Short mmCIF file of C-alpha atoms in Angstrom, two decimals:
data_model
loop_
_atom_site.label_atom_id
_atom_site.label_comp_id
_atom_site.label_asym_id
_atom_site.label_seq_id
_atom_site.Cartn_x
_atom_site.Cartn_y
_atom_site.Cartn_z
CA MET A 1 -24.14 69.14 71.85
CA GLU A 2 -25.95 65.85 72.18
CA ARG A 3 -29.67 65.80 72.78
CA LYS A 4 -31.75 62.84 73.93
CA ILE A 5 -35.34 62.42 72.79
CA ILE A 6 -37.58 59.98 74.64
CA ILE A 7 -40.82 58.80 73.05
CA GLU A 8 -43.35 56.46 74.65
CA GLY A 9 -46.67 55.37 73.21
CA ASN A 10 -48.44 53.16 70.71
CA ILE A 11 -46.49 52.23 67.59
CA SER A 12 -47.21 50.21 64.46
CA ILE A 13 -44.54 48.30 62.56
CA VAL A 14 -45.89 47.93 59.04
CA ASN A 15 -44.31 45.51 56.58
CA LEU A 16 -45.26 45.07 52.90
CA SER A 17 -43.76 42.11 51.00
CA ASN A 18 -44.18 40.60 47.55
CA VAL A 19 -44.48 36.90 48.41
CA GLY A 20 -45.16 35.51 44.93
CA THR A 21 -48.41 33.93 43.77
CA LEU A 22 -51.03 31.90 45.61
CA GLU A 23 -50.35 29.02 43.22
CA GLU A 24 -46.87 28.72 44.73
CA TYR A 25 -48.59 27.92 48.03
CA ASN A 26 -51.06 25.51 46.34
CA VAL A 27 -53.91 27.78 47.29
CA ASP A 28 -57.29 28.41 45.71
CA SER A 29 -58.71 31.23 47.81
CA GLU A 30 -62.31 30.37 46.91
CA ASP A 31 -61.99 26.98 48.59
CA ILE A 32 -60.58 28.25 51.85
CA ASN A 33 -63.02 28.88 54.65
CA GLU A 34 -61.81 26.83 57.60
CA GLU A 35 -59.89 28.61 60.35
CA SER A 36 -57.24 25.88 60.36
CA GLU A 37 -56.65 26.29 56.61
CA ILE A 38 -56.40 30.06 56.90
CA LYS A 39 -53.97 29.72 59.81
CA SER A 40 -51.79 27.25 57.90
CA ILE A 41 -51.57 29.43 54.79
CA MET A 42 -50.97 32.67 56.67
CA GLU A 43 -48.28 31.08 58.82
CA GLU A 44 -46.51 29.75 55.71
CA VAL A 45 -46.63 33.15 54.01
CA ASP A 46 -45.53 34.88 57.21
CA ALA A 47 -42.60 32.50 57.69
CA TYR A 48 -41.41 33.20 54.15
CA ALA A 49 -41.82 36.96 54.56
CA GLN A 50 -39.90 36.88 57.86
CA SER A 51 -37.15 34.55 56.61
CA GLY A 52 -35.01 37.35 55.22
CA GLU A 53 -35.01 35.91 51.70
CA LEU A 54 -37.15 38.77 50.43
CA ASP A 55 -34.81 41.39 51.86
CA VAL A 56 -32.16 40.29 49.37
CA MET A 57 -34.54 41.06 46.50
CA THR A 58 -35.50 44.43 48.06
CA ASP A 59 -39.19 43.62 47.56
CA VAL A 60 -39.89 44.59 51.15
CA CYS A 61 -40.93 47.88 52.76
CA THR A 62 -40.95 48.33 56.52
CA PHE A 63 -42.04 51.42 58.43
CA LYS A 64 -42.28 52.14 62.15
CA VAL A 65 -45.00 54.73 62.60
CA MET A 66 -46.74 56.54 65.44
CA ASN A 67 -49.82 58.72 65.64
CA GLY A 68 -49.18 62.02 67.37
CA GLU A 69 -52.43 61.65 69.29
CA ASN A 70 -51.30 58.34 70.80
CA ILE A 71 -48.03 59.57 72.31
CA GLU A 72 -48.05 58.99 76.05
CA TYR A 73 -44.75 60.66 76.85
CA LEU A 74 -42.43 62.86 74.78
CA ALA A 75 -39.41 64.58 76.30
CA ILE A 76 -35.99 66.00 75.46
CA ALA A 77 -32.84 66.32 77.53
CA ASP A 78 -29.25 67.48 77.01
CA GLU A 79 -26.12 68.44 78.95
CA GLU A 80 -27.58 71.85 79.78
CA SER A 81 -31.02 70.79 80.96
CA ASP A 82 -32.85 67.93 82.61
CA GLU A 83 -35.51 65.86 80.90
CA LYS A 84 -38.36 68.14 79.84
CA LYS A 85 -41.73 67.21 78.39
CA VAL A 86 -42.56 68.66 74.97
CA SER A 87 -45.37 68.28 72.42
CA ILE A 88 -45.23 66.96 68.88
CA ASP A 89 -45.70 70.58 67.79
CA SER A 90 -42.08 71.18 68.85
CA PHE A 91 -40.95 69.31 65.73
CA LYS A 92 -41.14 70.24 62.07
CA LEU A 93 -43.03 67.55 60.13
CA ILE A 94 -41.65 66.82 56.66
CA ASN A 95 -43.68 64.79 54.18
CA GLN A 96 -42.35 61.24 53.84
CA SER A 97 -42.25 59.99 50.27
CA VAL A 98 -44.22 56.81 49.57
CA GLU A 99 -41.87 56.03 46.66
CA PRO A 100 -40.58 52.81 48.29
CA ILE A 101 -44.14 51.50 48.56
CA LYS A 102 -45.01 52.69 45.07
CA SER A 103 -41.89 51.06 43.62
CA LEU A 104 -42.61 47.75 45.32
CA LEU A 105 -46.12 47.71 43.90
CA ALA A 106 -44.98 48.87 40.46
CA ARG A 107 -42.49 45.99 40.25
CA ALA A 108 -45.15 43.43 41.11
CA SER A 109 -46.51 41.31 38.27
CA VAL A 110 -50.19 40.57 37.75
CA GLY A 111 -51.09 37.70 40.05
CA ASP A 112 -48.41 38.50 42.63
CA ILE A 113 -49.47 38.54 46.26
CA ILE A 114 -48.59 41.50 48.47
CA TYR A 115 -48.47 40.49 52.11
CA LEU A 116 -49.24 43.10 54.74
CA ARG A 117 -48.01 42.44 58.26
CA LYS A 118 -48.88 44.83 61.07
CA GLU A 119 -47.46 44.72 64.58
CA GLN A 120 -49.10 47.08 67.03
CA GLY A 121 -48.16 47.70 70.63
CA LYS A 122 -46.36 49.87 73.15
CA ALA A 123 -42.89 51.25 72.49
CA ASN A 124 -40.26 53.08 74.51
CA ILE A 125 -37.75 54.79 72.22
CA THR A 126 -34.63 56.79 73.07
CA LEU A 127 -32.95 58.70 70.25
CA SER A 128 -29.65 60.57 70.27
CA LEU A 129 -29.09 63.62 68.08
CA GLU A 130 -26.06 65.87 67.62
CA MET A 131 -27.01 69.56 67.47
CA GLN A 132 -25.09 72.81 67.13
CA ASN A 133 -27.35 74.58 69.61
CA SER A 134 -30.58 73.97 71.49
CA ASP A 135 -32.56 76.37 69.29
CA GLU A 136 -32.24 74.29 66.14
CA VAL A 137 -35.50 72.92 64.76
CA MET A 138 -35.79 69.14 64.87
CA ASN A 139 -37.44 67.37 61.92
CA LEU A 140 -39.62 64.27 61.73
CA SER A 141 -40.87 62.53 58.59
CA TYR A 142 -44.64 62.33 58.23
CA PHE A 143 -47.02 60.44 55.93
CA ASP A 144 -49.39 63.13 54.63
CA CYS A 145 -52.41 61.35 53.17
CA SER A 146 -53.87 64.54 51.72
CA THR A 147 -50.89 64.65 49.35
CA ASP A 148 -50.11 61.02 48.64
CA MET A 149 -53.63 59.66 48.26
CA ASP A 150 -54.22 62.08 45.39
CA SER A 151 -51.03 60.96 43.68
CA TYR A 152 -50.97 57.18 43.72
CA ASP A 153 -54.01 55.09 42.81
CA LEU A 154 -52.15 51.96 43.91
CA LEU A 155 -52.29 53.25 47.47
CA ARG A 156 -56.05 53.52 47.59
CA GLU A 157 -56.47 50.46 49.78
CA SER A 158 -57.00 49.82 53.46
CA TYR A 159 -53.37 48.82 54.07
CA TYR A 160 -52.35 52.45 53.62
CA ASP A 161 -54.67 53.52 56.43
CA THR A 162 -52.15 52.11 58.90
CA VAL A 163 -49.47 54.64 57.96
CA CYS A 164 -51.80 57.47 56.97
CA ASP A 165 -51.17 60.68 58.95
CA THR A 166 -48.44 59.17 61.12
CA PHE A 167 -44.84 60.15 61.80
CA LEU A 168 -41.71 57.99 61.73
CA PRO A 169 -39.86 58.48 65.05
CA GLU A 170 -36.54 57.07 63.82
CA THR A 171 -36.32 59.74 61.09
CA LEU A 172 -35.58 62.46 63.65
CA SER A 173 -32.95 64.85 62.27
CA VAL A 174 -31.49 68.36 62.35
CA GLN A 175 -30.41 69.65 58.94
CA GLU A 176 -28.01 66.94 57.70
CA ASN A 177 -27.58 65.25 61.07
CA LYS A 178 -29.64 62.11 61.57
CA SER A 179 -30.50 60.63 64.93
CA THR A 180 -29.29 57.27 66.18
CA VAL A 181 -31.47 54.81 68.06
CA GLU A 182 -30.07 54.19 71.53
CA ASN A 183 -32.97 52.18 72.82
CA PHE A 184 -36.05 50.59 71.25
CA LEU A 185 -38.26 48.51 73.53
CA PHE A 186 -41.36 47.13 71.87
CA GLU A 187 -44.16 45.01 73.32
CA PRO A 188 -46.40 43.80 70.48
CA GLN A 189 -50.02 43.39 71.52
CA ILE A 190 -51.49 42.66 68.09
CA VAL A 191 -49.82 40.97 65.12
CA TYR A 192 -52.04 40.83 62.05
CA GLY A 193 -51.56 39.72 58.46
CA GLU A 194 -53.61 40.01 55.29
CA LEU A 195 -53.10 39.38 51.58
CA TYR A 196 -53.65 41.52 48.48
CA LYS A 197 -53.46 40.41 44.85
CA MET A 198 -52.11 42.48 41.97
CA VAL A 199 -54.71 42.65 39.19
CA GLU A 200 -54.98 44.52 35.90
CA ASN A 201 -58.06 46.01 34.25
CA GLU A 202 -58.90 46.14 30.54
CA GLU A 203 -57.00 49.41 30.14
CA GLY A 204 -53.84 47.77 31.49
CA ILE A 205 -53.90 49.68 34.77
CA LYS A 206 -52.66 47.65 37.74
CA SER A 207 -54.31 47.80 41.13
CA LEU A 208 -54.62 45.71 44.26
CA GLU A 209 -57.61 43.79 45.49
CA LYS A 210 -57.92 42.05 48.81
CA VAL A 211 -57.68 38.26 48.64
CA GLU A 212 -60.83 36.51 49.80
CA ILE A 213 -58.92 34.75 52.57
CA PRO A 214 -59.73 36.64 55.79
CA GLY A 215 -56.92 38.44 57.55
CA TYR A 216 -55.34 36.46 60.36
CA TYR A 217 -54.37 37.47 63.91
CA PHE A 218 -51.08 35.83 64.85
CA GLN A 219 -51.34 37.54 68.21
CA ASP A 220 -54.07 39.51 69.91
CA ALA A 221 -53.53 40.35 73.56
CA GLN A 222 -57.18 41.29 73.96
CA ARG A 223 -58.72 38.02 72.79
CA GLY A 224 -55.89 35.50 73.19
CA ILE A 225 -53.79 34.03 70.41
CA ASP A 226 -55.70 30.77 69.99
CA GLU A 227 -59.27 32.06 70.26
#
């Protein structure tokens, strides 16, 4: 039997990219303090990250995540029953590995810039899932900070807060059956970017530090894009 799952609410699309070094953009972060300079640099980095060139090198991680508390509507329907509202507790949450993020950071060289791009807004998602019977437990992947934050020092930065304790709606599954996305409508309200630099301490341990350039709002529905 086919089951439809409808999810409405706030969603974040989080993208991490290795965009090279600041020198490649002719940037000295200590000299940048004008809004126009910040805008120019961030737009150049963003254009490169969105160009698709990085996807070929696999140095990109993208996650669509939602907070269970911010779901406005969650329902299921199938051939045997009409659309019925359910809670997130109806699903089994399975810890999502942060290995893709960890691998991206581990591959980065000292001096490389990791670009974080966050799109936040309203989403309306319809998923389709083949099930043997209506009693089967549906699974969703979930970023469990209590587990991952103890494991990976590289993730101890503010960029991880965006995915911390969130679930990934498109990971819906039953046993070996994965869902397909029938509909994904997204209205971004905020698009924000910030830069982190890979550094290494005297013991040879790599970590990230935020670049002094302030984060930049490409879009903010609450204050206006050009404010």
